[in-house]
Coordinates of N, CA and C in Angstrom, one line a residue:
X1 N 1.0 -1.2 -0.1 CA -0.1 0.3 -0.4 C 1.4 1.2 -0.3
X2 N 0.6 1.9 -1.2 CA 1.5 3.6 -0.9 C 0.1 4.8 -0.8
X3 N 1.1 5.9 -0.3 CA -0.3 6.8 0.2 C 0.2 8.6 -0.6
X4 N -0.9 8.9 -1.2 CA -0.2 10.2 -1.8 C -1.2 11.4 -1.5
X5 N -0.4 12.3 -0.5 CA -2.4 12.6 -0.2 C -3.5 12.3 0.6
X6 N -4.4 12.0 0.5 CA -5.7 11.6 0.9 C -5.7 10.1 -0.1
X7 N -4.9 9.9 -1.1 CA -4.8 8.6 -1.5 C -3.9 7.4 -1.6
X8 N -5.0 6.6 -1.3 CA -3.7 5.3 -1.2 C -4.6 4.1 -2.2
X9 N -3.0 3.4 -2.5 CA -3.2 2.7 -3.5 C -2.9 1.1 -2.8
X10 N -3.8 -0.2 -3.4 CA -4.0 -1.0 -3.2 C -3.1 -2.2 -4.1
X11 N -2.5 -3.1 -4.0 CA -2.5 -4.3 -4.7 C -2.9 -5.9 -4.0
X12 N -3.8 -6.0 -5.0 CA -5.1 -6.8 -4.6 C -4.4 -8.5 -5.7
X13 N -3.9 -9.7 -5.3 CA -4.3 -10.6 -5.6 C -5.3 -11.3 -5.7
X14 N -6.0 -11.3 -6.9 CA -7.6 -11.5 -7.7 C -7.5 -13.0 -8.0
X15 N -8.2 -13.7 -7.3 CA -8.5 -15.2 -7.7 C -9.9 -15.7 -8.1
X16 N -9.6 -16.7 -9.3 CA -10.8 -16.7 -9.5 C -11.2 -16.4 -11.5
X17 N -10.4 -15.5 -11.6 CA -10.4 -15.0 -13.3 C -10.3 -15.5 -14.2
X18 N -10.9 -16.0 -15.2 CA -10.5 -16.7 -16.1 C -10.7 -16.1 -17.9
X19 N -11.3 -15.0 -17.8 CA -11.1 -14.4 -19.7 C -12.6 -12.5 -19.1
X20 N -12.0 -12.4 -20.0 CA -12.2 -10.8 -19.6 C -12.9 -10.1 -19.7
X21 N -14.3 -11.3 -19.2 CA -15.4 -11.1 -18.5 C -15.0 -11.3 -16.5
X22 N -15.0 -11.4 -16.6 CA -14.1 -11.3 -15.0 C -13.7 -10.3 -15.2
X23 N -12.4 -10.0 -15.7 CA -11.5 -8.3 -14.8 C -13.1 -7.5 -15.3
X24 N -13.9 -6.9 -15.7 CA -14.9 -6.0 -16.1 C -15.7 -6.6 -14.2
X25 N -15.7 -7.6 -14.1 CA -16.2 -7.7 -13.1 C -16.0 -7.4 -11.8
X26 N -14.8 -8.0 -12.0 CA -14.2 -7.8 -10.6 C -13.7 -5.7 -10.2
X27 N -13.5 -5.3 -12.0 CA -13.0 -4.2 -11.5 C -14.7 -3.5 -11.4
X28 N -15.4 -3.5 -11.7 CA -16.7 -2.7 -11.4 C -17.1 -3.3 -9.8
X29 N -16.6 -4.0 -9.1 CA -17.1 -4.8 -8.5 C -15.8 -3.3 -7.3
X30 N -15.0 -3.6 -7.3 CA -14.4 -2.6 -6.8 C -14.8 -0.9 -6.9
X31 N -14.9 -0.9 -8.3 CA -15.1 0.4 -8.3 C -16.8 0.8 -7.5
X32 N -17.3 0.0 -7.7 CA -18.9 -0.2 -7.1 C -18.1 0.6 -4.8
X33 N -17.2 0.5 -5.0 CA -16.8 0.2 -3.4 C -16.8 2.1 -2.9
X34 N -17.5 2.8 -1.7 CA -17.6 4.1 -1.7 C -16.1 4.3 -2.1
X35 N -15.7 4.8 -1.6 CA -14.2 5.5 -1.6 C -12.9 5.7 -2.7
X36 N -13.4 4.2 -3.6 CA -12.6 3.8 -5.2 C -12.7 5.2 -5.8
X37 N -11.3 5.5 -6.2 CA -11.2 6.6 -7.1 C -10.8 5.2 -8.7
X38 N -10.2 4.6 -8.4 CA -10.3 3.6 -9.7 C -9.7 1.6 -9.4
X39 N -9.9 1.5 -10.1 CA -9.3 -0.3 -9.9 C -8.9 -0.3 -11.5
X40 N -7.2 -0.8 -11.5 CA -6.8 -1.4 -12.7 C -7.0 -3.0 -12.4
X41 N -7.1 -3.9 -13.3 CA -7.5 -5.4 -13.3 C -6.8 -5.9 -14.3
X42 N -6.4 -7.0 -13.8 CA -5.2 -7.3 -15.1 C -5.1 -9.0 -15.1
X43 N -6.0 -9.6 -15.9 CA -6.2 -11.1 -16.4 C -4.7 -11.9 -16.2
X44 N -3.8 -11.3 -16.4 CA -2.5 -12.0 -16.7 C -2.2 -12.1 -15.3
X45 N -1.9 -11.2 -14.8 CA -1.1 -11.5 -13.6 C -2.1 -11.5 -12.5
X46 N -3.2 -11.4 -12.0 CA -4.4 -12.3 -11.4 C -4.0 -11.0 -10.2
X47 N -4.6 -9.4 -11.0 CA -3.7 -9.3 -9.3 C -5.3 -7.7 -10.5
X48 N -5.2 -6.8 -9.0 CA -5.7 -6.1 -9.3 C -5.2 -4.7 -8.6
X49 N -4.7 -3.1 -8.9 CA -4.4 -2.0 -8.5 C -5.6 -1.3 -8.3
X50 N -5.8 -1.1 -6.6 CA -6.6 -0.3 -6.3 C -6.7 1.1 -6.1
X51 N -7.1 2.3 -6.0 CA -6.9 3.6 -5.7 C -8.0 3.9 -5.0
X52 N -7.9 4.7 -3.8 CA -8.9 4.6 -3.0 C -8.4 5.5 -1.7
X53 N -9.6 6.4 -1.0 CA -9.6 6.8 0.0 C -9.8 6.2 1.1
X54 N -8.3 5.8 1.7 CA -8.7 5.1 3.3 C -9.3 5.5 4.1
X55 N -10.0 7.0 4.5 CA -10.4 6.9 5.2 C -12.2 6.3 4.9
X56 N -12.2 6.2 3.4 CA -13.4 5.2 3.3 C -14.1 4.1 3.0
X57 N -12.4 3.5 2.7 CA -12.4 2.1 2.2 C -11.4 1.6 3.1
X58 N -11.2 0.0 2.9 CA -10.9 -0.9 3.3 C -9.8 -2.3 2.4
X59 N -9.4 -2.4 2.8 CA -9.2 -4.2 2.4 C -10.4 -5.4 2.7
X60 N -11.1 -5.3 3.6 CA -12.1 -5.9 4.3 C -13.4 -5.6 3.2
X61 N -13.4 -4.0 2.8 CA -14.7 -3.6 1.7 C -14.2 -4.3 0.5
X62 N -13.1 -4.4 0.3 CA -12.5 -5.1 -0.8 C -12.8 -6.2 -1.3
X63 N -12.7 -7.1 -0.5 CA -12.9 -8.3 -0.5 C -14.2 -8.9 -0.2
X64 N -14.9 -7.7 -0.1 CA -16.5 -8.0 0.8 C -17.0 -7.7 -1.2
X65 N -16.7 -6.9 -1.6 CA -17.1 -6.6 -2.9 C -16.9 -7.6 -4.0
X66 N -15.4 -7.9 -4.3 CA -14.7 -8.9 -4.7 C -15.5 -10.8 -4.8
X67 N -15.3 -11.2 -3.3 CA -16.4 -12.0 -3.1 C -17.9 -12.0 -3.3
X68 N -18.6 -11.3 -3.2 CA -20.2 -10.5 -3.5 C -19.7 -11.2 -5.5
X69 N -19.1 -10.5 -6.3 CA -18.9 -11.0 -7.7 C -18.9 -12.3 -8.0
X70 N -18.2 -13.2 -7.3 CA -18.2 -14.3 -7.4 C -16.1 -15.1 -7.5
X71 N -15.6 -13.6 -6.8 CA -14.2 -14.4 -7.1 C -13.5 -14.0 -5.7
X72 N -12.8 -14.0 -5.7 CA -11.9 -13.9 -4.3 C -9.8 -13.2 -3.9
X73 N -10.1 -12.8 -3.1 CA -8.6 -12.3 -3.2 C -7.7 -12.6 -2.6
X74 N -6.8 -13.4 -2.5 CA -5.2 -14.1 -2.5 C -4.7 -13.2 -1.4
X75 N -3.7 -14.2 -0.1 CA -3.1 -13.4 0.6 C -1.8 -12.8 0.2

């Protein structure tokens, strides 16, 4: 996790993605979390880079959103 001003970034390992549709679903799920400004999701790397306001969102929020979409966050 890095922080610049009020914005932080977090790199999350994503499990369960197999296609571009999965990438879109994970991106939409992460971007639906209040406080998230953007999410870049990579199928090749099985990860997501999330930019967010740490006073509004946390890794637990990201985990709940990704799991609700049918995917997982690795450790």
